Short mmCIF file of C-alpha atoms and ligand atoms in Angstrom, two decimals:
data_model
loop_
_atom_site.label_atom_id
_atom_site.label_comp_id
_atom_site.label_asym_id
_atom_site.label_seq_id
_atom_site.Cartn_x
_atom_site.Cartn_y
_atom_site.Cartn_z
CA ILE A 1 11.81 28.83 -68.11
CA PRO A 2 14.78 31.20 -68.03
CA VAL A 3 17.97 29.96 -66.44
CA ASP A 4 19.71 32.07 -63.80
CA SER A 5 21.64 35.04 -65.04
CA PHE A 6 25.18 34.37 -66.21
CA ASP A 7 28.38 35.71 -67.69
CA LEU A 8 29.68 33.18 -70.17
CA VAL A 9 33.24 33.65 -71.41
CA ILE A 10 34.09 31.80 -74.61
CA PHE A 11 37.82 31.33 -75.02
CA GLY A 12 38.25 30.76 -78.73
CA GLY A 13 35.27 33.09 -79.21
CA THR A 14 36.23 33.86 -82.81
CA GLY A 15 36.80 30.21 -83.74
CA ASP A 16 34.85 27.87 -85.95
CA LEU A 17 32.83 26.16 -83.21
CA ALA A 18 31.87 29.47 -81.59
CA ARG A 19 30.66 30.94 -84.87
CA ARG A 20 29.04 27.80 -86.23
CA LYS A 21 27.38 26.36 -83.15
CA ILE A 22 27.79 28.15 -79.83
CA LEU A 23 26.71 31.69 -80.71
CA PRO A 24 23.89 30.83 -83.15
CA GLY A 25 22.68 28.37 -80.49
CA LEU A 26 22.79 30.96 -77.75
CA PHE A 27 20.87 33.34 -79.98
CA ARG A 28 18.10 30.76 -80.26
CA ARG A 29 18.02 30.38 -76.47
CA PHE A 30 17.90 34.17 -76.19
CA ARG A 31 14.91 34.35 -78.54
CA SER A 32 13.13 31.57 -76.70
CA GLY A 33 13.49 33.55 -73.47
CA GLN A 34 15.60 30.85 -71.85
CA MET A 35 18.69 33.03 -71.81
CA PRO A 36 17.84 35.86 -69.41
CA ALA A 37 17.80 39.28 -71.05
CA GLU A 38 20.63 40.57 -68.84
CA ALA A 39 22.93 37.56 -69.28
CA ARG A 40 26.15 38.27 -71.15
CA ILE A 41 28.53 36.47 -73.45
CA ILE A 42 32.14 37.52 -73.61
CA GLY A 43 34.20 36.39 -76.55
CA ALA A 44 37.89 36.07 -75.73
CA ALA A 45 40.56 35.34 -78.30
CA ARG A 46 43.93 36.50 -79.51
CA SER A 47 42.84 38.94 -82.22
CA ASP A 48 42.65 42.60 -81.49
CA MET A 49 39.02 43.62 -81.76
CA ASP A 50 36.49 45.72 -79.91
CA ASP A 51 32.90 44.90 -78.93
CA ALA A 52 31.59 46.40 -82.16
CA GLY A 53 33.93 44.25 -84.28
CA TYR A 54 32.94 41.12 -82.40
CA ARG A 55 29.24 41.88 -82.70
CA GLN A 56 29.65 42.30 -86.44
CA MET A 57 31.52 39.00 -86.68
CA ILE A 58 28.74 37.19 -84.82
CA ARG A 59 26.05 38.95 -86.87
CA GLU A 60 27.69 37.44 -89.95
CA ALA A 61 28.03 34.04 -88.26
CA ILE A 62 24.31 33.97 -87.44
CA ALA A 63 23.51 34.96 -91.03
CA GLU A 64 25.68 32.10 -92.28
CA PHE A 65 25.01 29.34 -89.77
CA GLY A 66 21.76 30.25 -88.00
CA SER A 67 18.52 28.70 -89.18
CA GLU A 68 15.24 30.51 -89.78
CA GLU A 69 15.77 32.79 -86.77
CA LYS A 70 18.45 34.68 -88.69
CA ASN A 71 15.71 36.80 -90.22
CA ASP A 72 14.74 38.25 -86.86
CA ALA A 73 16.67 41.51 -87.24
CA GLY A 74 15.32 43.10 -84.04
CA GLY A 75 16.11 39.98 -82.05
CA ILE A 76 19.64 39.88 -83.44
CA ASP A 77 20.33 43.47 -82.39
CA ALA A 78 19.11 42.81 -78.87
CA PHE A 79 21.19 39.64 -78.67
CA LEU A 80 24.33 41.27 -80.03
CA GLY A 81 23.93 43.91 -77.35
CA ARG A 82 24.66 41.15 -74.81
CA LEU A 83 28.04 40.41 -76.41
CA HIS A 84 31.44 41.76 -75.38
CA TYR A 85 34.96 41.02 -76.48
CA VAL A 86 38.32 40.89 -74.75
CA ALA A 87 41.61 40.30 -76.57
CA ILE A 88 43.44 37.85 -74.38
CA ASP A 89 46.82 36.24 -74.26
CA ALA A 90 46.15 32.74 -72.98
CA THR A 91 49.73 32.12 -71.92
CA GLY A 92 50.69 35.67 -70.94
CA ASP A 93 49.23 38.57 -68.98
CA GLY A 94 47.46 40.50 -71.72
CA GLY A 95 43.74 41.05 -71.29
CA TRP A 96 43.21 39.28 -67.97
CA SER A 97 42.60 42.36 -65.86
CA GLN A 98 40.13 43.70 -68.46
CA LEU A 99 38.31 40.39 -68.31
CA ARG A 100 38.20 40.51 -64.52
CA ASP A 101 36.80 44.05 -64.55
CA LEU A 102 34.13 43.02 -67.00
CA MET A 103 32.78 40.13 -64.93
CA ARG A 104 29.74 40.87 -62.77
CA ASP A 105 29.33 39.66 -59.22
CA GLY A 106 26.37 37.62 -58.10
CA VAL A 107 25.78 35.82 -61.41
CA ILE A 108 26.95 32.42 -62.62
CA ARG A 109 30.36 32.51 -64.23
CA ALA A 110 30.98 29.94 -66.93
CA PHE A 111 34.10 29.56 -69.06
CA TYR A 112 33.95 27.70 -72.35
CA PHE A 113 37.40 26.41 -73.39
CA SER A 114 36.88 26.22 -77.15
CA VAL A 115 40.64 26.13 -77.73
CA ALA A 116 43.40 23.56 -78.21
CA PRO A 117 43.71 21.30 -75.13
CA SER A 118 47.33 22.40 -74.78
CA LEU A 119 45.93 25.73 -73.52
CA PHE A 120 43.58 24.30 -70.89
CA GLY A 121 46.19 24.42 -68.15
CA ALA A 122 47.25 28.00 -68.89
CA LEU A 123 43.64 29.20 -68.97
CA ALA A 124 42.67 27.43 -65.76
CA GLU A 125 45.69 28.81 -63.98
CA ARG A 126 45.15 32.40 -65.10
CA LEU A 127 41.47 32.35 -64.26
CA HIS A 128 42.47 31.63 -60.70
CA GLN A 129 45.53 33.81 -60.55
CA HIS A 130 43.48 36.84 -61.59
CA GLY A 131 40.62 36.01 -59.25
CA ILE A 132 38.17 35.53 -62.12
CA ALA A 133 37.05 32.00 -61.32
CA ASP A 134 35.77 30.89 -57.94
CA ALA A 135 34.30 27.78 -56.38
CA SER A 136 30.93 28.28 -58.06
CA SER A 137 32.34 28.85 -61.57
CA ARG A 138 32.00 26.23 -64.27
CA ILE A 139 34.27 25.33 -67.13
CA VAL A 140 33.23 23.66 -70.35
CA VAL A 141 35.71 21.66 -72.40
CA GLU A 142 35.37 20.21 -75.84
CA LYS A 143 36.54 17.01 -77.35
CA PRO A 144 39.07 15.75 -78.23
CA PHE A 145 39.73 15.16 -74.55
CA GLY A 146 43.21 13.79 -75.02
CA ARG A 147 44.35 11.37 -77.68
CA ASP A 148 45.07 8.42 -75.40
CA LEU A 149 44.83 7.45 -71.76
CA ALA A 150 48.06 9.17 -70.74
CA SER A 151 47.15 12.53 -72.28
CA ALA A 152 43.57 12.36 -70.94
CA LYS A 153 44.93 11.68 -67.46
CA ALA A 154 47.31 14.60 -67.79
CA LEU A 155 44.44 16.89 -68.86
CA ASN A 156 42.25 15.73 -66.01
CA ALA A 157 45.10 16.32 -63.58
CA THR A 158 45.73 19.81 -64.96
CA LEU A 159 42.08 20.81 -64.65
CA ALA A 160 41.85 19.23 -61.20
CA GLU A 161 44.56 21.57 -59.95
CA HIS A 162 42.12 24.44 -60.24
CA PHE A 163 38.59 23.02 -60.48
CA ASP A 164 36.58 20.32 -58.74
CA GLU A 165 35.06 17.59 -60.87
CA GLY A 166 31.65 19.12 -60.13
CA GLN A 167 32.74 22.28 -61.96
CA ILE A 168 34.04 20.55 -65.11
CA TYR A 169 31.63 19.99 -68.01
CA ARG A 170 33.17 17.77 -70.71
CA ILE A 171 30.97 18.08 -73.76
CA ASP A 172 30.01 15.17 -75.96
CA HIS A 173 27.39 16.77 -78.14
CA TYR A 174 25.79 13.38 -78.89
CA LEU A 175 24.49 13.37 -75.33
CA GLY A 176 22.66 16.61 -76.08
CA LYS A 177 20.74 15.13 -79.00
CA GLU A 178 17.05 14.75 -78.36
CA THR A 179 16.82 11.13 -79.48
CA VAL A 180 19.84 10.11 -77.49
CA GLN A 181 18.15 11.24 -74.32
CA ASN A 182 15.03 9.59 -75.55
CA LEU A 183 16.87 6.30 -75.37
CA MET A 184 16.74 6.57 -71.61
CA ALA A 185 13.08 7.58 -71.67
CA VAL A 186 12.23 4.56 -73.82
CA ARG A 187 14.17 2.14 -71.68
CA PHE A 188 13.24 3.41 -68.27
CA GLY A 189 9.87 5.03 -68.91
CA ASN A 190 8.06 2.00 -70.36
CA VAL A 191 7.16 -1.34 -68.94
CA LEU A 192 7.52 -3.04 -72.32
CA PHE A 193 11.21 -2.97 -72.98
CA GLU A 194 13.24 -3.35 -69.85
CA PRO A 195 12.09 -6.92 -69.00
CA LEU A 196 13.33 -8.03 -72.44
CA TRP A 197 16.50 -5.97 -72.40
CA ASN A 198 19.02 -8.75 -71.84
CA SER A 199 20.78 -11.74 -73.33
CA HIS A 200 17.73 -13.99 -72.96
CA TYR A 201 15.80 -12.02 -75.57
CA ILE A 202 18.28 -9.90 -77.48
CA ASP A 203 20.33 -11.47 -80.26
CA HIS A 204 22.58 -8.51 -80.92
CA ILE A 205 22.78 -4.72 -81.07
CA GLN A 206 23.86 -2.60 -84.02
CA ILE A 207 24.93 1.00 -83.77
CA THR A 208 25.56 2.92 -86.98
CA VAL A 209 26.62 6.53 -87.36
CA ALA A 210 27.05 7.09 -91.09
CA GLU A 211 27.98 10.47 -92.51
CA THR A 212 28.11 11.71 -96.09
CA VAL A 213 30.62 14.48 -95.37
CA GLY A 214 34.31 13.88 -95.97
CA VAL A 215 37.17 15.52 -94.13
CA THR A 216 37.69 18.46 -96.47
CA GLY A 217 39.02 21.45 -94.58
CA ARG A 218 39.75 19.58 -91.36
CA GLY A 219 42.24 17.04 -92.64
CA SER A 220 45.06 18.29 -90.43
CA TYR A 221 43.04 17.43 -87.31
CA TYR A 222 41.28 14.36 -88.63
CA ASP A 223 44.31 12.69 -90.16
CA LYS A 224 45.89 12.47 -86.70
CA SER A 225 42.70 11.14 -85.17
CA GLY A 226 40.78 8.82 -87.45
CA ALA A 227 37.33 7.41 -86.78
CA MET A 228 38.37 5.67 -83.58
CA ARG A 229 39.47 8.81 -81.79
CA ASP A 230 37.06 11.16 -83.50
CA MET A 231 33.82 9.20 -83.15
CA VAL A 232 34.10 5.81 -81.46
CA GLN A 233 35.94 6.69 -78.25
CA ASN A 234 33.32 9.31 -77.45
CA HIS A 235 30.04 9.48 -79.39
CA LEU A 236 29.54 5.80 -80.18
CA MET A 237 30.82 4.74 -76.78
CA GLN A 238 28.24 7.00 -75.15
CA LEU A 239 25.45 5.50 -77.25
CA LEU A 240 26.61 2.04 -76.30
CA CYS A 241 26.60 2.99 -72.62
CA LEU A 242 23.05 4.28 -72.73
CA ILE A 243 21.85 1.10 -74.42
CA ALA A 244 23.76 -1.23 -72.15
CA MET A 245 23.80 0.37 -68.71
CA GLU A 246 21.85 -0.94 -65.75
CA PRO A 247 18.88 1.19 -64.73
CA PRO A 248 20.24 4.00 -62.56
CA SER A 249 18.27 4.37 -59.35
CA THR A 250 17.66 8.06 -60.04
CA TYR A 251 18.23 10.39 -62.97
CA ASP A 252 21.00 12.38 -61.43
CA ALA A 253 24.44 13.06 -62.78
CA ASP A 254 26.59 10.77 -60.71
CA THR A 255 24.13 7.89 -60.54
CA VAL A 256 23.77 7.85 -64.33
CA ARG A 257 27.49 8.25 -64.90
CA ASP A 258 28.35 5.51 -62.40
CA GLU A 259 26.26 3.10 -64.47
CA LYS A 260 27.83 4.21 -67.75
CA LEU A 261 31.29 3.80 -66.29
CA LYS A 262 30.53 0.19 -65.31
CA VAL A 263 29.66 -0.58 -68.92
CA ILE A 264 32.89 0.86 -70.26
CA ARG A 265 34.90 -1.03 -67.68
CA ALA A 266 33.15 -4.26 -68.61
CA LEU A 267 33.98 -3.92 -72.31
CA GLN A 268 36.14 -6.81 -73.45
CA PRO A 269 39.31 -6.19 -75.40
CA VAL A 270 38.70 -6.38 -79.14
CA GLU A 271 40.70 -8.86 -81.25
CA PRO A 272 42.12 -7.66 -84.57
CA HIS A 273 39.77 -9.92 -86.57
CA GLN A 274 36.79 -8.21 -84.94
CA ILE A 275 37.67 -4.83 -86.42
CA VAL A 276 37.62 -3.41 -89.92
CA ARG A 277 39.25 -0.10 -90.70
CA GLY A 278 38.41 1.60 -93.95
CA GLN A 279 39.43 4.62 -95.97
CA TYR A 280 37.40 6.11 -98.81
CA GLU A 281 38.60 6.14 -102.35
CA ALA A 282 37.66 8.59 -105.03
CA SER A 283 34.42 7.84 -106.84
CA GLN A 284 32.02 9.82 -108.99
CA ASP A 285 30.82 11.14 -105.63
CA GLY A 286 34.05 12.98 -104.90
CA PRO A 287 37.78 12.83 -104.16
CA SER A 288 39.61 10.26 -102.07
CA TYR A 289 40.32 10.56 -98.36
CA ARG A 290 43.98 11.09 -99.12
CA ASP A 291 43.13 14.04 -101.37
CA ASP A 292 40.69 15.47 -98.84
CA ALA A 293 43.21 15.08 -96.03
CA GLU A 294 46.05 16.32 -98.27
CA ASN A 295 48.20 13.42 -97.19
CA PRO A 296 48.99 11.05 -100.08
CA ARG A 297 50.47 8.43 -97.74
CA SER A 298 47.84 8.48 -95.04
CA PHE A 299 46.80 5.23 -93.36
CA THR A 300 44.20 6.92 -91.16
CA GLU A 301 40.78 5.27 -91.02
CA SER A 302 37.74 7.23 -92.14
CA PHE A 303 35.56 4.19 -91.41
CA LEU A 304 35.50 1.70 -88.58
CA ALA A 305 33.36 -1.32 -87.88
CA LEU A 306 33.86 -3.53 -84.87
CA LYS A 307 32.28 -6.21 -82.80
CA CYS A 308 32.57 -6.09 -79.05
CA HIS A 309 31.23 -7.77 -75.94
CA ILE A 310 30.29 -6.53 -72.52
CA ALA A 311 31.34 -8.99 -69.89
CA ASN A 312 28.48 -8.86 -67.44
CA TRP A 313 25.41 -10.89 -66.55
CA ARG A 314 22.94 -8.93 -68.65
CA TRP A 315 24.94 -8.98 -71.89
CA ALA A 316 26.74 -12.32 -71.77
CA LYS A 317 27.38 -13.47 -75.35
CA VAL A 318 25.40 -10.62 -76.96
CA PRO A 319 27.56 -8.97 -79.62
CA PHE A 320 27.47 -5.22 -80.08
CA TYR A 321 28.34 -4.28 -83.66
CA ILE A 322 29.24 -0.68 -84.18
CA ARG A 323 30.27 1.21 -87.29
CA THR A 324 30.84 4.75 -88.35
CA GLY A 325 32.29 6.36 -91.42
CA LYS A 326 32.70 9.44 -93.51
CA ARG A 327 31.50 9.71 -97.10
CA MET A 328 29.05 6.91 -96.83
CA LYS A 329 25.94 6.49 -98.93
CA ALA A 330 23.62 8.41 -96.61
CA ARG A 331 23.64 10.47 -93.45
CA SER A 332 21.96 8.11 -91.13
CA SER A 333 22.44 7.23 -87.48
CA GLU A 334 20.57 4.41 -85.92
CA ILE A 335 20.63 2.01 -83.03
CA ALA A 336 18.97 -1.32 -83.68
CA VAL A 337 18.11 -3.80 -80.97
CA VAL A 338 17.62 -7.10 -82.74
CA PHE A 339 15.63 -9.60 -80.69
CA LYS A 340 16.02 -13.36 -80.90
CA ASP A 341 14.04 -15.64 -83.17
CA LEU A 342 11.04 -17.40 -81.73
CA GLY A 343 12.05 -20.82 -80.54
CA HIS A 344 8.98 -22.44 -82.03
CA THR A 345 6.29 -21.60 -84.56
CA ILE A 346 2.72 -22.84 -84.51
CA PHE A 347 2.05 -21.69 -88.07
CA GLU A 348 2.60 -24.57 -90.39
CA GLY A 349 4.45 -23.73 -93.54
CA ASP A 350 5.86 -20.51 -92.17
CA THR A 351 9.56 -21.02 -92.52
CA ALA A 352 10.63 -17.38 -92.63
CA ARG A 353 12.74 -15.98 -89.85
CA HIS A 354 10.69 -13.43 -87.95
CA ARG A 355 12.35 -11.08 -85.58
CA ASN A 356 11.34 -8.12 -83.57
CA ILE A 357 13.71 -5.23 -84.13
CA LEU A 358 13.53 -1.98 -82.22
CA SER A 359 15.29 0.72 -84.15
CA ILE A 360 15.96 4.14 -82.80
CA ARG A 361 16.78 6.72 -85.47
CA LEU A 362 18.98 9.48 -84.17
CA GLN A 363 19.12 11.46 -87.38
CA PRO A 364 17.70 12.42 -89.73
CA ASN A 365 13.96 11.86 -89.33
CA GLU A 366 14.22 11.20 -85.61
CA GLY A 367 12.00 8.46 -84.37
CA MET A 368 11.65 4.80 -83.55
CA ASP A 369 10.18 1.81 -85.18
CA LEU A 370 9.44 -1.62 -83.92
CA GLN A 371 9.33 -4.46 -86.39
CA VAL A 372 6.47 -6.78 -85.52
CA THR A 373 5.11 -9.90 -87.20
CA ILE A 374 1.46 -9.95 -88.24
CA LYS A 375 -0.80 -11.93 -90.51
CA GLU A 376 -0.56 -10.98 -94.12
CA PRO A 377 -4.01 -9.63 -94.93
CA GLY A 378 -6.10 -11.63 -97.39
CA PRO A 379 -7.40 -15.09 -97.90
CA GLY A 380 -4.04 -16.88 -98.06
CA GLY A 381 -4.32 -18.50 -94.64
CA MET A 382 -1.95 -17.82 -91.76
CA ARG A 383 0.86 -16.30 -93.75
CA LEU A 384 3.04 -14.05 -91.66
CA VAL A 385 4.70 -10.81 -92.62
CA ASP A 386 6.99 -8.37 -90.78
CA VAL A 387 5.89 -4.77 -90.66
CA PRO A 388 7.25 -1.69 -88.89
CA LEU A 389 5.25 0.05 -86.20
CA ASP A 390 6.62 3.40 -87.18
CA MET A 391 6.80 6.38 -84.91
CA THR A 392 8.39 9.42 -86.41
CA PHE A 393 8.57 11.98 -83.67
CA ALA A 394 7.64 14.87 -85.94
CA ASP A 395 4.39 13.02 -86.84
CA ALA A 396 3.64 11.95 -83.31
CA LEU A 397 4.51 15.16 -81.52
CA GLY A 398 3.76 17.67 -84.24
CA PRO A 399 6.27 19.31 -86.57
CA ASP A 400 6.05 22.55 -84.66
CA ARG A 401 8.96 21.90 -82.36
CA GLU A 402 11.00 24.66 -83.91
CA ASP A 403 11.85 25.89 -80.49
CA ALA A 404 13.42 22.60 -79.38
CA PRO A 405 17.07 23.30 -78.58
CA ASP A 406 19.77 21.55 -80.56
CA ALA A 407 22.49 19.59 -78.79
CA TYR A 408 24.83 22.50 -78.07
CA GLU A 409 22.08 24.84 -76.88
CA ARG A 410 20.71 22.28 -74.51
CA LEU A 411 24.10 21.42 -73.10
CA ILE A 412 25.10 25.04 -72.53
CA MET A 413 21.84 25.66 -70.70
CA ASP A 414 22.60 22.58 -68.58
CA VAL A 415 25.95 24.10 -67.66
CA ILE A 416 24.20 27.20 -66.38
CA ARG A 417 21.68 25.08 -64.51
CA GLY A 418 24.53 23.10 -62.97
CA ASN A 419 23.30 19.78 -64.31
CA GLN A 420 26.14 17.41 -65.26
CA THR A 421 24.05 14.39 -66.25
CA LEU A 422 24.74 14.81 -69.96
CA PHE A 423 28.46 15.49 -69.58
CA MET A 424 31.30 13.01 -69.39
CA ARG A 425 32.98 12.55 -66.08
CA GLY A 426 36.77 12.35 -65.98
CA ASP A 427 36.83 8.66 -65.06
CA GLU A 428 34.48 7.81 -67.94
CA VAL A 429 36.78 9.47 -70.46
CA GLU A 430 39.79 7.68 -69.02
CA ALA A 431 38.04 4.31 -69.06
CA ALA A 432 37.07 4.85 -72.69
CA TRP A 433 40.68 5.55 -73.63
CA ALA A 434 41.84 2.54 -71.62
CA TRP A 435 39.66 0.42 -73.91
CA THR A 436 40.66 2.06 -77.20
CA ASP A 437 44.40 2.47 -76.51
CA PRO A 438 45.39 -1.20 -77.00
CA ILE A 439 43.38 -1.34 -80.23
CA ILE A 440 45.12 1.72 -81.66
CA GLU A 441 48.51 0.53 -80.42
CA GLY A 442 47.88 -2.79 -82.17
CA TRP A 443 47.32 -1.00 -85.50
CA GLU A 444 50.43 1.03 -85.04
CA ALA A 445 52.54 -2.01 -84.15
CA ARG A 446 51.25 -3.92 -87.19
CA ASN A 447 51.35 -0.91 -89.55
CA ASP A 448 47.74 -1.70 -90.26
CA VAL A 449 46.55 -0.54 -93.67
CA PRO A 450 42.85 0.39 -93.91
CA LYS A 451 40.67 -1.33 -96.51
CA LEU A 452 39.57 0.95 -99.28
CA TYR A 453 35.92 1.66 -100.00
CA ASP A 454 34.30 3.77 -102.67
CA ALA A 455 33.00 7.10 -101.43
CA GLY A 456 29.22 6.99 -101.36
CA THR A 457 28.92 3.33 -100.29
CA ALA A 458 28.30 1.41 -97.06
CA GLY A 459 32.02 0.92 -96.39
CA PRO A 460 34.49 -1.84 -97.23
CA GLU A 461 33.40 -5.36 -98.11
CA ASP A 462 35.19 -6.71 -95.03
CA ALA A 463 32.77 -4.82 -92.81
CA MET A 464 29.95 -6.86 -94.34
CA MET A 465 31.93 -10.01 -93.65
CA LEU A 466 32.29 -9.09 -89.99
CA MET A 467 28.57 -9.74 -89.69
CA HIS A 468 28.17 -12.45 -92.32
CA ARG A 469 30.66 -14.66 -90.54
CA ASP A 470 28.25 -14.64 -87.59
CA GLY A 471 25.22 -15.33 -89.78
CA ARG A 472 23.98 -11.77 -89.35
CA ARG A 473 23.84 -8.68 -91.48
CA TRP A 474 24.02 -4.96 -91.12
CA ARG A 475 20.87 -2.98 -91.51
CA GLU A 476 20.69 -0.99 -94.67
CA ILE A 477 21.99 2.56 -94.53
CA LYS A 478 19.30 4.73 -96.10
C1 LIG B 501 32.18 15.53 -84.34
C2 LIG B 501 33.27 14.90 -85.16
O1 LIG B 501 32.44 15.34 -82.97
O2 LIG B 501 30.94 14.94 -84.67
C3 LIG B 501 32.97 15.05 -86.63
O3 LIG B 501 34.51 15.53 -84.87
C4 LIG B 501 31.60 14.54 -86.95
O4 LIG B 501 33.95 14.36 -87.42
C5 LIG B 501 30.56 15.12 -86.02
O5 LIG B 501 31.31 14.88 -88.30
C6 LIG B 501 29.21 14.45 -86.23
O6 LIG B 501 28.24 15.14 -85.50
P1 LIG B 501 26.72 15.15 -85.98
O7 LIG B 501 26.01 15.88 -84.90
O8 LIG B 501 26.69 15.85 -87.29
O9 LIG B 501 26.30 13.72 -86.12
#
């Protein structure tokens, strides 16, 4: 179903994100018919360029970063015809009147701020000053949304001077991932899980986002952020919220976000012994973090594992273990809900520990499996064995879901539809920083030195100990 017609302005339209994700994604939506044929995309950036130059740049970007659709030459030409370019001076006057003249009336106006947050204020102000944005316009902002509570508050205040909260779309691309939304479908669309979704039946939760990539090429950003700011404060926190939140009464933006906010606010402070920071060392798999980041004295963490608690009735005493890292042994993201042991067994001689585990694989190989205990087939009597009830979505739903939008495509279409459910609200972002700030400040005060781990492994030994101490263990990263 096509969305309403729009003019989408991408500030930072020549940047990495625009070329890698936003434009190839929009091309896919164009081909699928979801982007209306007369909708337009206007790249805006500092460089001097005309429409033809911009179209050529995006043609090359689609060839480099697009998937199979890049072979659709006719489609590409039609799509490129929807593109325009304006050279703009974000902090001065250059280009703004051209941009205003280009915008059509009667269509949705959306402005994607794919630029440094220090420019958000200037852009918002000029959009208003030049009469380009109005009360029905939308703005899209990218992470990092601040680097602590104070800077996030300042950004929220700056945007609020010109836009209502209902016009601000803060992207966390994890919320656009198919399986992440599926979490809500699984929890709230089945009778099986929700009655067991609490501290009476759940022993603990594990969330892992492991990556094999290092920080090559983006060291100057990453070295000032580290895993906490880059991944935990946003992506992993969002996953945790979706797992832990109370059932919202309806699936609408503010109801869902109210419930997520309550989770973040109920997160307990984390003690230093409940956290392990790591940094990868060189191995046969590749160079060290310090080489990748080009900072020989860096103490930034490229890995983080922590244990936290949510202080509410549902989750009393249920630990949430979360970990994420670069240059780990496999690219694998998973949420595992580990249920409690049976209190009693009727099968004599069966001393093994049987547990139901629901695991939700975000990537790759999206799907779910539920570990269940059954009788081992054969004549050996009532011997029990744990097996996975495996549901790989590609098998269950058919591999032919080529047209399914990726996270960015879906989220941009949601902006045009005016649906904020999968975007972070200002108070959520602030609450997340309020939780991470004291942890980061603690490291800084103690001059905390991350534990080293070999590139290509599951992280530092201490991360294993975080679980072992509690008589638990991490699920294998594979
Ligand atoms: C980004 C982080 O937000 O998410 C990157 O800045 C990280 O460091 C990326 O690699 C992971 O996203 P995905 O979709 O590949 O899991």
